[in-house]
Coordinates of C-alpha atoms in Angstrom, one line a residue:
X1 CA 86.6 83.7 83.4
X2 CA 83.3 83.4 81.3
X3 CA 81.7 84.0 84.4
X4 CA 83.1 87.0 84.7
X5 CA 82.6 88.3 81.7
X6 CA 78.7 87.6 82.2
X7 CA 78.7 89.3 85.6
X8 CA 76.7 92.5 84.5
X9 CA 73.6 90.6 84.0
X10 CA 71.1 93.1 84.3
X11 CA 72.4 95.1 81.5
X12 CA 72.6 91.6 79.4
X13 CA 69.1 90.9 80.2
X14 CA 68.0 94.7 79.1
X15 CA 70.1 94.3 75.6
X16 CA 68.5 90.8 75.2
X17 CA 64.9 92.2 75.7
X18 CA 65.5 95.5 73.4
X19 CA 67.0 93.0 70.7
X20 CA 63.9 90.7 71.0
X21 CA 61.4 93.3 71.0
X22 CA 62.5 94.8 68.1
X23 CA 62.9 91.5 66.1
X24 CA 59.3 90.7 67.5
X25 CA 58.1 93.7 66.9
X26 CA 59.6 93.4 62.8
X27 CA 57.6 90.1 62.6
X28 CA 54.4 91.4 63.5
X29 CA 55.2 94.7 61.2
X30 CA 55.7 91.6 58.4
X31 CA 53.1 89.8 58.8
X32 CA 50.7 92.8 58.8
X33 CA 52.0 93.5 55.8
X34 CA 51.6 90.0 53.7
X35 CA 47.9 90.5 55.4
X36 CA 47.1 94.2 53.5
X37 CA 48.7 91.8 50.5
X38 CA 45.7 89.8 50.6
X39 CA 43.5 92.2 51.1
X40 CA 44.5 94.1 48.0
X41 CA 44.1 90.8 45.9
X42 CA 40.4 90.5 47.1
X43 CA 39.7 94.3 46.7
X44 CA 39.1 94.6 50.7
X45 CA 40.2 98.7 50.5
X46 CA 37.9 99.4 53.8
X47 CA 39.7 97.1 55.9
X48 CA 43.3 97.7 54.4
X49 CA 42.7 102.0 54.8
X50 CA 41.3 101.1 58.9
X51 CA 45.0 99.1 59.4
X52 CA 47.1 101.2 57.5
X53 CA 47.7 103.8 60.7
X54 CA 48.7 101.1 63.3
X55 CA 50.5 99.6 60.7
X56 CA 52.8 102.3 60.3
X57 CA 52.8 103.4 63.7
X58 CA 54.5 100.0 64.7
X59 CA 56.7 100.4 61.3
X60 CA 57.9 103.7 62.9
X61 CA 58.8 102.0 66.1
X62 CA 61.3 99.7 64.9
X63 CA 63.7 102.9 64.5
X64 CA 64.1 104.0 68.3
X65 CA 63.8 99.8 69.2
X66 CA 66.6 99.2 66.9
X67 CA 68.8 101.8 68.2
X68 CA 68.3 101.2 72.1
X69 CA 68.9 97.5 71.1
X70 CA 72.3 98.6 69.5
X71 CA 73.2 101.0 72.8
X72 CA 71.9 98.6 75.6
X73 CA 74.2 95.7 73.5
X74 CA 77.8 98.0 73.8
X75 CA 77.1 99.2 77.3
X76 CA 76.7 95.6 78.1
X77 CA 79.8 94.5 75.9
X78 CA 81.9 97.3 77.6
X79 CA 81.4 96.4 81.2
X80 CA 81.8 92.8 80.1
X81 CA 85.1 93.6 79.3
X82 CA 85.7 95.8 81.7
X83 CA 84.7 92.9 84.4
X84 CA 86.8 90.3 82.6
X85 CA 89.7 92.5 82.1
X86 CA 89.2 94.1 86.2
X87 CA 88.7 90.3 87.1
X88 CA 92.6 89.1 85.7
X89 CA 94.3 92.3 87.1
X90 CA 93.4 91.4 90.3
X91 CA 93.9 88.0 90.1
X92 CA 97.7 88.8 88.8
X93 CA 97.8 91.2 92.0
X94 CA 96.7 88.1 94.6
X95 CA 99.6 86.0 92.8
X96 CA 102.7 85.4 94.6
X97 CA 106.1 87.5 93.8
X98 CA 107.8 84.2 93.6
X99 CA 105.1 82.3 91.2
X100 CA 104.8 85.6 88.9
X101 CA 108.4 86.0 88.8
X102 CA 108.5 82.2 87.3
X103 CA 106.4 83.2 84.3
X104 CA 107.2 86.2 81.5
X105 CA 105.3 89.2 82.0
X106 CA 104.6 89.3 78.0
X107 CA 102.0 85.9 79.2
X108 CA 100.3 88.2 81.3
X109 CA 100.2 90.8 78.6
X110 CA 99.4 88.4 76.3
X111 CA 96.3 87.1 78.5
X112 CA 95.0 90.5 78.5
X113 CA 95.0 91.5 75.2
X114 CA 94.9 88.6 72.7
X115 CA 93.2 86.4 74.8
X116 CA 90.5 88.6 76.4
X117 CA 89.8 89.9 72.6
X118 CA 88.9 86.5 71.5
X119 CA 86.5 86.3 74.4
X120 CA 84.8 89.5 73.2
X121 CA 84.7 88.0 69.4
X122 CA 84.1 84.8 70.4
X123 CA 81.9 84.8 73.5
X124 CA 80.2 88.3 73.9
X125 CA 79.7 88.5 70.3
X126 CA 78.4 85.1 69.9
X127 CA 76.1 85.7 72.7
X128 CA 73.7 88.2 70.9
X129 CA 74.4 86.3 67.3
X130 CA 72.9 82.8 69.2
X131 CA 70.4 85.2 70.6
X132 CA 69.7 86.6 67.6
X133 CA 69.3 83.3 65.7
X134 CA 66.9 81.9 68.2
X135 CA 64.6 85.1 68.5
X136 CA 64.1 85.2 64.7
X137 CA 63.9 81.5 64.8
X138 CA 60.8 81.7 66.9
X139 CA 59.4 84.7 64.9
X140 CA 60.0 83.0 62.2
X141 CA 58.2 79.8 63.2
X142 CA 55.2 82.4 64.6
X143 CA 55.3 83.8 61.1
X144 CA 54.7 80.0 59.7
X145 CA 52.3 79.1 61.9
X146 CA 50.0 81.9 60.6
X147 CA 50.1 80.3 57.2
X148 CA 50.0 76.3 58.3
X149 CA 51.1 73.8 61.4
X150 CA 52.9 71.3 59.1
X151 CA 55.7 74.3 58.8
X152 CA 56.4 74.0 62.6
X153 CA 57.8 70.3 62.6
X154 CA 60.5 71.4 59.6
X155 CA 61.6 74.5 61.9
X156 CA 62.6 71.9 65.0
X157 CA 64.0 69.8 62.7
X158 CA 66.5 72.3 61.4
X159 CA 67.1 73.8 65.1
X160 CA 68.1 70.2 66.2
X161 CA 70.8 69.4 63.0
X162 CA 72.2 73.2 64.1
X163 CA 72.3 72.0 67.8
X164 CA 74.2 68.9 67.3
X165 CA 76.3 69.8 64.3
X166 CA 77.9 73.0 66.1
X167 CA 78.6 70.4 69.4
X168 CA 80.4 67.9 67.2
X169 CA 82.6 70.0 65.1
X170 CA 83.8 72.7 68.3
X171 CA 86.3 70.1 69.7
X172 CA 88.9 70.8 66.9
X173 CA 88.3 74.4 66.9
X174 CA 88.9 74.3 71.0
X175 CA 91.8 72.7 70.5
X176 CA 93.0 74.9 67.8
X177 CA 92.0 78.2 69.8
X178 CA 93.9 77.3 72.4
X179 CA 97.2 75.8 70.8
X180 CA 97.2 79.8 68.9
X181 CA 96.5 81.1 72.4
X182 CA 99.8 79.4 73.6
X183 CA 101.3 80.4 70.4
X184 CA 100.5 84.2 71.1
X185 CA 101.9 84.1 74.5
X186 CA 105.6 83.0 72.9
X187 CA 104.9 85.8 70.0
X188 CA 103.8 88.3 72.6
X189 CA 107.0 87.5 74.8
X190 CA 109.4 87.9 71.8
X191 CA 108.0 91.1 70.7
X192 CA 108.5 92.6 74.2
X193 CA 112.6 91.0 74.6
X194 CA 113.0 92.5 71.0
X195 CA 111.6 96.0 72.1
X196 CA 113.7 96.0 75.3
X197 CA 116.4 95.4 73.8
X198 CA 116.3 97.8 70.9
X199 CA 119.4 99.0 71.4
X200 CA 121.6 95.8 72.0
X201 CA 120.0 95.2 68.2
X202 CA 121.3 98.2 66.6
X203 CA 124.6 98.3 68.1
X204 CA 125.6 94.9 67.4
X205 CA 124.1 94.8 63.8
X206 CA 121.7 92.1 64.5
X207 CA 118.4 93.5 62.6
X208 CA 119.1 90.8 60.0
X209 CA 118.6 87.9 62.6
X210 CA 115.7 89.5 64.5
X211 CA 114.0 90.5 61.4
X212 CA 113.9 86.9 60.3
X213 CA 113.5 85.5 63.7
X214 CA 110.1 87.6 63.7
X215 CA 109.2 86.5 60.2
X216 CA 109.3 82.8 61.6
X217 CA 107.4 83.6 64.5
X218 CA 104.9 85.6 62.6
X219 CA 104.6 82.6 60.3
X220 CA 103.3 80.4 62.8
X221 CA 100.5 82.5 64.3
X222 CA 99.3 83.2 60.7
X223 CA 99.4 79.6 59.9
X224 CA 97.4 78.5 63.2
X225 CA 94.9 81.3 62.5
X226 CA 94.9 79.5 58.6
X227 CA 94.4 76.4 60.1
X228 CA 91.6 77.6 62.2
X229 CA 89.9 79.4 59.6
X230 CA 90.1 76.3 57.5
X231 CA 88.4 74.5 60.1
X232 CA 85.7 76.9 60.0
X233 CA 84.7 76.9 56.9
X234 CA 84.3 73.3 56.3
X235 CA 82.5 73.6 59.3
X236 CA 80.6 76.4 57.9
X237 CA 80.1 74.1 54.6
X238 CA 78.8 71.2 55.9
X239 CA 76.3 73.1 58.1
X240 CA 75.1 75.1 55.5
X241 CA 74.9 72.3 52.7
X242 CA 72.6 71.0 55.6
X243 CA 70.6 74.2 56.0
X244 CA 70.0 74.3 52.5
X245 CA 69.2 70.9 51.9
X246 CA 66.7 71.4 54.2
X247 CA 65.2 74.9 53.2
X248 CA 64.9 73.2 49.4
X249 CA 63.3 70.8 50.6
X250 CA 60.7 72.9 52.7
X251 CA 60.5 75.1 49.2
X252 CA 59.3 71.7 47.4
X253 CA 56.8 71.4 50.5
X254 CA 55.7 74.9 50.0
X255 CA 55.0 74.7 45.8
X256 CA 53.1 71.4 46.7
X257 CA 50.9 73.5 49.3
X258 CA 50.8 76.4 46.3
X259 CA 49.8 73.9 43.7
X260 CA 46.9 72.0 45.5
X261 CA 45.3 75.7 46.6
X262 CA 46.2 75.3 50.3
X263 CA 47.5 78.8 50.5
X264 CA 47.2 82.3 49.0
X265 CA 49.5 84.0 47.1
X266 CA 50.4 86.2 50.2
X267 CA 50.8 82.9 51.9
X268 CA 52.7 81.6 49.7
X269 CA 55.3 85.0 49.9
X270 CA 55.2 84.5 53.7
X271 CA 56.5 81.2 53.9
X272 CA 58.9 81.8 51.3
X273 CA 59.8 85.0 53.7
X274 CA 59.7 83.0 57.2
X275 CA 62.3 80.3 55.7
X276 CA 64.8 82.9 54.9
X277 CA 64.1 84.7 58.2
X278 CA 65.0 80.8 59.7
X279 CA 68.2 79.5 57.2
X280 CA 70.4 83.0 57.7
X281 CA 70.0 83.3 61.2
X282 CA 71.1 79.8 61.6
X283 CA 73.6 80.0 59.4
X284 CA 75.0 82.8 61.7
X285 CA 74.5 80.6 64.4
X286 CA 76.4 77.8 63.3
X287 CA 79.5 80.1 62.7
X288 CA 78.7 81.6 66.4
X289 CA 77.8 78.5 67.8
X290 CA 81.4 76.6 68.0
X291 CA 83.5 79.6 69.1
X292 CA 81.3 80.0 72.2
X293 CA 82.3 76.5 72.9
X294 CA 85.7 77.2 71.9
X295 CA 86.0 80.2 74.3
X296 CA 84.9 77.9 77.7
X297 CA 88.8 76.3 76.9
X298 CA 90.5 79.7 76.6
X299 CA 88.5 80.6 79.9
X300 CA 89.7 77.9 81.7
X301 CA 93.3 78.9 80.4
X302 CA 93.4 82.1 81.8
X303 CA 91.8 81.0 84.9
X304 CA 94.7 78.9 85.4
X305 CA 97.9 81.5 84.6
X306 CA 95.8 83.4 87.7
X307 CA 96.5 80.0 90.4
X308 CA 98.8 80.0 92.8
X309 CA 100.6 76.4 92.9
X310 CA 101.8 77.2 96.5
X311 CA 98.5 76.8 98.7
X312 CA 100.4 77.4 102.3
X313 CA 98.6 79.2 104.9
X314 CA 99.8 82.2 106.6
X315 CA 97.9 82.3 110.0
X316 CA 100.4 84.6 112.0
X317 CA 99.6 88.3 112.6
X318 CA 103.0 90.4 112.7
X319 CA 101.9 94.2 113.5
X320 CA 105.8 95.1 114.4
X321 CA 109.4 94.1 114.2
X322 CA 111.0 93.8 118.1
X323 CA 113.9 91.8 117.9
X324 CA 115.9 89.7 114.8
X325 CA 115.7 87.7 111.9
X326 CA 117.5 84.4 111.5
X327 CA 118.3 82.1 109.1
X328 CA 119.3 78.3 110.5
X329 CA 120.9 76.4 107.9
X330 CA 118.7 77.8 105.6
X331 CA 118.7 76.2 102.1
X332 CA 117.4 77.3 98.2
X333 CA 117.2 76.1 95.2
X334 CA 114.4 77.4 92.2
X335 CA 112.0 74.9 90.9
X336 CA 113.0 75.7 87.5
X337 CA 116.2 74.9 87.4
X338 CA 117.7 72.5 85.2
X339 CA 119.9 70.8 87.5
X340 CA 117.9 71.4 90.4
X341 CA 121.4 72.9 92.3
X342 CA 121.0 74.8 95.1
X343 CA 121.5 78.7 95.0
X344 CA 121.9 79.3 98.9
X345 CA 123.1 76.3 101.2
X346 CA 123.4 76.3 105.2
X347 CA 123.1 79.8 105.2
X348 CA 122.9 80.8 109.1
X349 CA 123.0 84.7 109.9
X350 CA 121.2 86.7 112.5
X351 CA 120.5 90.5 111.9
X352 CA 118.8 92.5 114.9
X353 CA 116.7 95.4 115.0
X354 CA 118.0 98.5 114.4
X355 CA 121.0 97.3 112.5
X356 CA 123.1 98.2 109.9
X357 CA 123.9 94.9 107.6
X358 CA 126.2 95.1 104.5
X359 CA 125.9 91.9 101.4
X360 CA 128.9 91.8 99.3
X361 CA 129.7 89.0 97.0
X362 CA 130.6 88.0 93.6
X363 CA 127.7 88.3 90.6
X364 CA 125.8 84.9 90.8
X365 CA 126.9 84.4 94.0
X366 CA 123.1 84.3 95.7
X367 CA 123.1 88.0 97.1
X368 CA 119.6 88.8 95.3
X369 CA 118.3 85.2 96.0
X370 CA 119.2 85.9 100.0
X371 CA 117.6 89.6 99.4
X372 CA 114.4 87.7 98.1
X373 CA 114.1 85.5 100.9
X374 CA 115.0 87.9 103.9
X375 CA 112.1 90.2 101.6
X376 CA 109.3 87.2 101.5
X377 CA 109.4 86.6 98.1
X378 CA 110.2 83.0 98.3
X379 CA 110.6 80.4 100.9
X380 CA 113.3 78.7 101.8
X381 CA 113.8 75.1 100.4
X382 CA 115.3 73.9 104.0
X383 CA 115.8 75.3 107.1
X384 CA 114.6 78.0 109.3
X385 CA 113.9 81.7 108.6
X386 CA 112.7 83.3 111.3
X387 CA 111.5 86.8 112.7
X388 CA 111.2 87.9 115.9
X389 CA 110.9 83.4 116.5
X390 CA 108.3 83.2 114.1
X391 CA 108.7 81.0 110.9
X392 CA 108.2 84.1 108.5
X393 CA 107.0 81.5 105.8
X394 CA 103.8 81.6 108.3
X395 CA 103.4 85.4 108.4
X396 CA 100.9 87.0 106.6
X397 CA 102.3 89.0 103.5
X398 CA 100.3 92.1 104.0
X399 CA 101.9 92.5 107.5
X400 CA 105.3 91.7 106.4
X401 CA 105.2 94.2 104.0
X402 CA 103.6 96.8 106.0
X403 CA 106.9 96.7 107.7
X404 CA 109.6 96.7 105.1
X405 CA 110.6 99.0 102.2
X406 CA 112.6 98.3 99.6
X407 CA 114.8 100.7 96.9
X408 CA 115.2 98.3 94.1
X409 CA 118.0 98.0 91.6
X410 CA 115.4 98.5 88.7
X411 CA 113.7 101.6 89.3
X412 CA 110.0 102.1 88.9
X413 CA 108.1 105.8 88.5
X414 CA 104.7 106.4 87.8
X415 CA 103.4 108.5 84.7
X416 CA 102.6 111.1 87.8
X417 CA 103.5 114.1 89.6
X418 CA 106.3 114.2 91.2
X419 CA 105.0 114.0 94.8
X420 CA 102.7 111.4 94.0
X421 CA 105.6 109.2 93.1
X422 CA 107.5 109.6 96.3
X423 CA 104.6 109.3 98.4
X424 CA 102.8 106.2 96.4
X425 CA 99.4 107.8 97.2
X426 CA 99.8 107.8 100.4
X427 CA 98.8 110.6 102.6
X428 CA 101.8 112.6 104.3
X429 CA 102.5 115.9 105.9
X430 CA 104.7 118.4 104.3
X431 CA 106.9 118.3 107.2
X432 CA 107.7 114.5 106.6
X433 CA 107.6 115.1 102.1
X434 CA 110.4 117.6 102.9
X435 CA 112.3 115.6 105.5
X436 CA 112.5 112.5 102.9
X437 CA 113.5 114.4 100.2
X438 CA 116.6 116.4 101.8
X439 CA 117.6 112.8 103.2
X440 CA 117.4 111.2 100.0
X441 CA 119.3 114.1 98.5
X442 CA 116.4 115.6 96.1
X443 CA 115.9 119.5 97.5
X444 CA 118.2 121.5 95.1
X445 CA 116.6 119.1 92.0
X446 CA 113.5 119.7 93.1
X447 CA 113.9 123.7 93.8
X448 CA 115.6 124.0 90.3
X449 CA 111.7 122.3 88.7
X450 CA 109.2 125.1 87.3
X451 CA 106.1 123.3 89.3
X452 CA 108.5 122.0 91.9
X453 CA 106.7 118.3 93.4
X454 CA 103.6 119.0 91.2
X455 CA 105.9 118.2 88.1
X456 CA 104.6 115.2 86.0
X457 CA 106.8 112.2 85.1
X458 CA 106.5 111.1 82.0
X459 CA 106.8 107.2 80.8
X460 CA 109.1 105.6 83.6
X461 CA 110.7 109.0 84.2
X462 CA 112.1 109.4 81.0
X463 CA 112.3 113.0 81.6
X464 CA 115.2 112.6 84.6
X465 CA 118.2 111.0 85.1
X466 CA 119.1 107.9 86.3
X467 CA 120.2 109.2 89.7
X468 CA 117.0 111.0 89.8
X469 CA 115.0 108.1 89.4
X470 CA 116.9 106.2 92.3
X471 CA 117.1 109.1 94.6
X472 CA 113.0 109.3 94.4
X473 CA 112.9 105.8 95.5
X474 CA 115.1 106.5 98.5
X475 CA 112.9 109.0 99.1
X476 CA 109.8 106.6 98.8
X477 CA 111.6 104.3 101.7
X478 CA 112.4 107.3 104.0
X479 CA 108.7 108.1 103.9
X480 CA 107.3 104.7 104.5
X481 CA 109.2 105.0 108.0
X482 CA 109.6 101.0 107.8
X483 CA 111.1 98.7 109.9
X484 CA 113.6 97.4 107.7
X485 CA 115.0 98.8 104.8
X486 CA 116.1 96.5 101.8
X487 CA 118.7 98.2 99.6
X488 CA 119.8 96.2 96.0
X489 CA 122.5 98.2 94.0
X490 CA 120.6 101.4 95.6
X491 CA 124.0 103.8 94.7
X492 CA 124.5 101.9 91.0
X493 CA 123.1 105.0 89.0
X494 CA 124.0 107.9 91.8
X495 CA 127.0 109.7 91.5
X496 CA 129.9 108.9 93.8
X497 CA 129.7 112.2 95.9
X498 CA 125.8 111.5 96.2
X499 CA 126.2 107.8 96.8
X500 CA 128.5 108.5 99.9
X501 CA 125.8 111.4 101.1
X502 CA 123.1 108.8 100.8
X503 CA 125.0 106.4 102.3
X504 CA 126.3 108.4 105.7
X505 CA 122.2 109.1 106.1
X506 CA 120.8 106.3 106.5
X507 CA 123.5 105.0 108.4
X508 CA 123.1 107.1 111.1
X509 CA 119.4 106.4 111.1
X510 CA 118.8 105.0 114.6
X511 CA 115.1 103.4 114.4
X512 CA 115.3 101.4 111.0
X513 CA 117.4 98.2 110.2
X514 CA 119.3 98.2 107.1
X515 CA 120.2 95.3 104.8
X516 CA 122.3 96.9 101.7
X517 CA 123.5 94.2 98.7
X518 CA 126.1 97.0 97.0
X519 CA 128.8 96.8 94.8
X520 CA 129.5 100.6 95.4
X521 CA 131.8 99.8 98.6
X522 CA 133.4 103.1 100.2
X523 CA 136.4 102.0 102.7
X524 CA 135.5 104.2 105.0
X525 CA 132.0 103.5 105.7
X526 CA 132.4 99.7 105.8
X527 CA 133.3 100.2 110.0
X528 CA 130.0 102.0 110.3
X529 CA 128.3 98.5 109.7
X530 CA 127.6 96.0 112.1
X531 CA 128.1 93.1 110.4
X532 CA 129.3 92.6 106.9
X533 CA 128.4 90.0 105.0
X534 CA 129.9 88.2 102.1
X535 CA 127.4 85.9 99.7
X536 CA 129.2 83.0 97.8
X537 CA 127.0 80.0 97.7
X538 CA 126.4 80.3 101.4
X539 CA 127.3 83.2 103.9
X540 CA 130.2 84.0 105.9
X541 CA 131.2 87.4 108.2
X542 CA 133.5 89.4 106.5

């Protein structure tokens, strides 16, 4: 990940070299100055008067330097974070169903807003503080040298206790960083179940309980951030009881210098000048220092939420579906489960092209774990699942899904127009828009809107009905023209009259196999099936 986030070098390099020029630029505008000092207290006005106009042309440059070093440092921290958060959303998109489905989205949500702002704190913002610290370091040690050598050798020897002291104390605050990372991902999760299910809340009169379940939870991240903040400032102390140690004892070096006439009075300011250009930049650094040390754990961390644990190759090219799919004793059981029981067991069906296919079965039964197989999402535990003869663990996703479409028992809709939502983006003439929407039952709905398709959908189409909503994505599936159609509880928020409309359609489809898991069962269309079958464990005709 911190890769990432350093991928727009050029524009790091530019904000570095604006930064450094302009604290450059403030040394030399210094030490001109301490110079006319000197010349005042020797009564040198010629020289002093011939300086003064470079002088404060360089004075006036630090204005426009400052501020292109403040504009070339955001553009740089905004496409940093724009790569690192562009970087996890496709890595969440290469993930498999099965392995996504396994964790909360709220750890995904969590990744990209918790964690990623800790890496711009932490990381991008330390960047240009260590930066910082080691440019005015340097200027600083420039600024000594002008005065005397025997400066330079206390400047290292500071720059080496910062080194070392910021390595040795950033293994606790890793540690810690991560540990509240974990700790956010739990708080992030809760937050989002609590949300969801705001209603459940208020009708059952459990606000007391979730009230004081968040007060718990809230407790915990403060205290991990109290713990980490702790850790920072001894931290913090010890490194800059260090510092100063070391600063008095390079002011006791300097008042010896004064006392035995070694340097001027000007001197004498410069030095005084150069040490606190060198003690708060490194007491910034030591503060900066640790968290950019910190942040290579939580990179690693979200590197990791991004792998796929199941490393099989797909090698097999499926452009179209000829034939059947079959299952052969086909097993499943999810890794996660206590008890390690199977879902599915010796599960043998065969559905051919162009077929009609009713799932029926009792809730729990394995009728969305079948649907999730038959769809790709997960492979079978034992057994063969075949299409067209190929083992469809071995076909390539983006084929396989080229060739299905699915209408889903949770219903998704963009914040769109209405047409975009039914075609998904996806160019299509009007002729084929207006054929899916009369089969999926949406002309008189659509007739009856002011702007008609162009009509926007707002947050997950809150502004139509349930029936609506499901209707579009019957719509969406009639459009993709796929090979096979996938159909969970498509009719559970559609009318009974519309239900049996949508039903008779596809049904007499002739170039599209269907595969419908319902509960909505209508007597009369279960003889316009080919096969029917019921899901209980395993699967038998019926």
């Amino acid at each position: 990940m911190l890769k990432r986030v350093l991928r727009p070098f050029p524009q790091l390099i530019i904000a570095l070299i604006c930064l450094a020029a302009g604290t450059i630029l403030d040394g030399v505008v210094f030490v001109k100055m301490m110079g006319f000092l000197d010349y005042a207290l020797v009564g040198d006005m010629a020289t002093l008067k011939a300086e003064i106009p470079g002088f404060l042309l360089q004075a006036c440059l630090l204005i426009p330097i400052g501020l292109l070093g403040t504009i070339t440092k955001s553009w740089f921290r905004k496409d940093a974070n724009l790569c690192m958060k562009r970087y996890y959303i496709r890595g969440i998109f290469k993930k498999n169903i099965s392995e996504f489905q396994q964790e909360n989205t709220a750890t995904y949500i969590s990744r990209l807003t918790n964690d990623c702002n800790t890496l711009d704190t932490n990381f991008v913002d330390g960047i240009f503080t260590v930066f910082n610290g080691i440019t005015n370091f340097c200027v600083a040690v420039w600024i000594l040298s002008t005065v005397g050598k025997g400066m330079i050798g206390f400047a290292v020897t500071i720059t080496l206790l910062t080194a070392v002291v910021s390595m040795l104390l950033s293994r606790p605050v890793s540690k810690k960083v991560k540990e509240r990372s974990d700790q956010f991902d739990g708080y992030t999760s809760y937050i989002k179940e609590v949300l969801s299910a705001f209603h459940i809340v208020k009708s059952n009169n459990l606000q007391d309980k979730v009230t004081n379940d968040y007060y718990g939870k809230s407790e915990e991240i403060q205290h991990k951030g109290y713990v980490i903040e702790k850790i920072y400032t001894f931290m913090n102390a010890l490194q800059n009881g260090s510092f100063s140690l070391m600063i008095y004892l390079g002011l006791c070096y300097l008042a010896y210098q004064a006392i035995q006439g070694n340097i001027t009075a000007a001197g004498a300011l410069t030095v005084s000048q150069a040490i606190q250009r060198i003690a708060w930049p490194l007491m910034m650094m030591s503060e900066a220092m640790p968290k950019i040390f910190a942040s290579k754990g939580l990179g690693k961390k979200i590197n990791e939420s991004l792998l796929n644990k199941n490393k099989h190759e797909e090698n097999i090219a499926l452009h179209e579906f000829t034939d059947k799919i079959e299952l052969k004793d086909v097993g499943f059981a999810y890794e996660d489960a206590e008890d390690k029981a199977k879902t599915l067991h010796d599960v043998n069906m065969e559905i051919k092209k162009n077929g009609k296919y009713l799932i029926i079965g009792p809730s729990g039964g394995g009728k969305s774990t079948l649907l999730k197989l038959l769809r790709k999402y997960f492979d079978a535990s034992e057994g063969k699942l075949l299409i067209d003869g190929k083992p469809l663990a071995d076909v390539k996703k983006e084929d396989y899904f080229s060739l299905i479409a699915n209408v889903e028992q949770q219903v998704f809709i963009f914040e769109d127009t209405l047409k975009n939502n039914i075609t998904l983006y996806k160019e299509y003439s009007d002729e084929e828009i207006k054929e899916a929407i009369e089969v999926a039952g949406l002309t008189s709905f659509i007739e009856n809107l002011p702007d008609g398709l162009n009509t926007m959908i707002y947050d997950n189409g809150k502004n139509i009905s349930g029936g609506e909503r499901s209707r579009i994505v019957i719509a969406r599936a009639m459009l993709a023209k796929a090979s096979v159609l996938f159909m969970d509880e498509a009719f559970a928020a559609l009318d009974m009259e519309r239900a049996r409309e949508i039903e008779q359609t596809i049904l007499k489809l002739k170039n599209i196999t269907v595969i419908n898991v319902s509960h909505v069962i209508f007597k009369d269309s279960k003889s316009q099936y080919d096969k029917i079958f019921h899901v209980k464990g395993t699967v038998t005709e019926g």
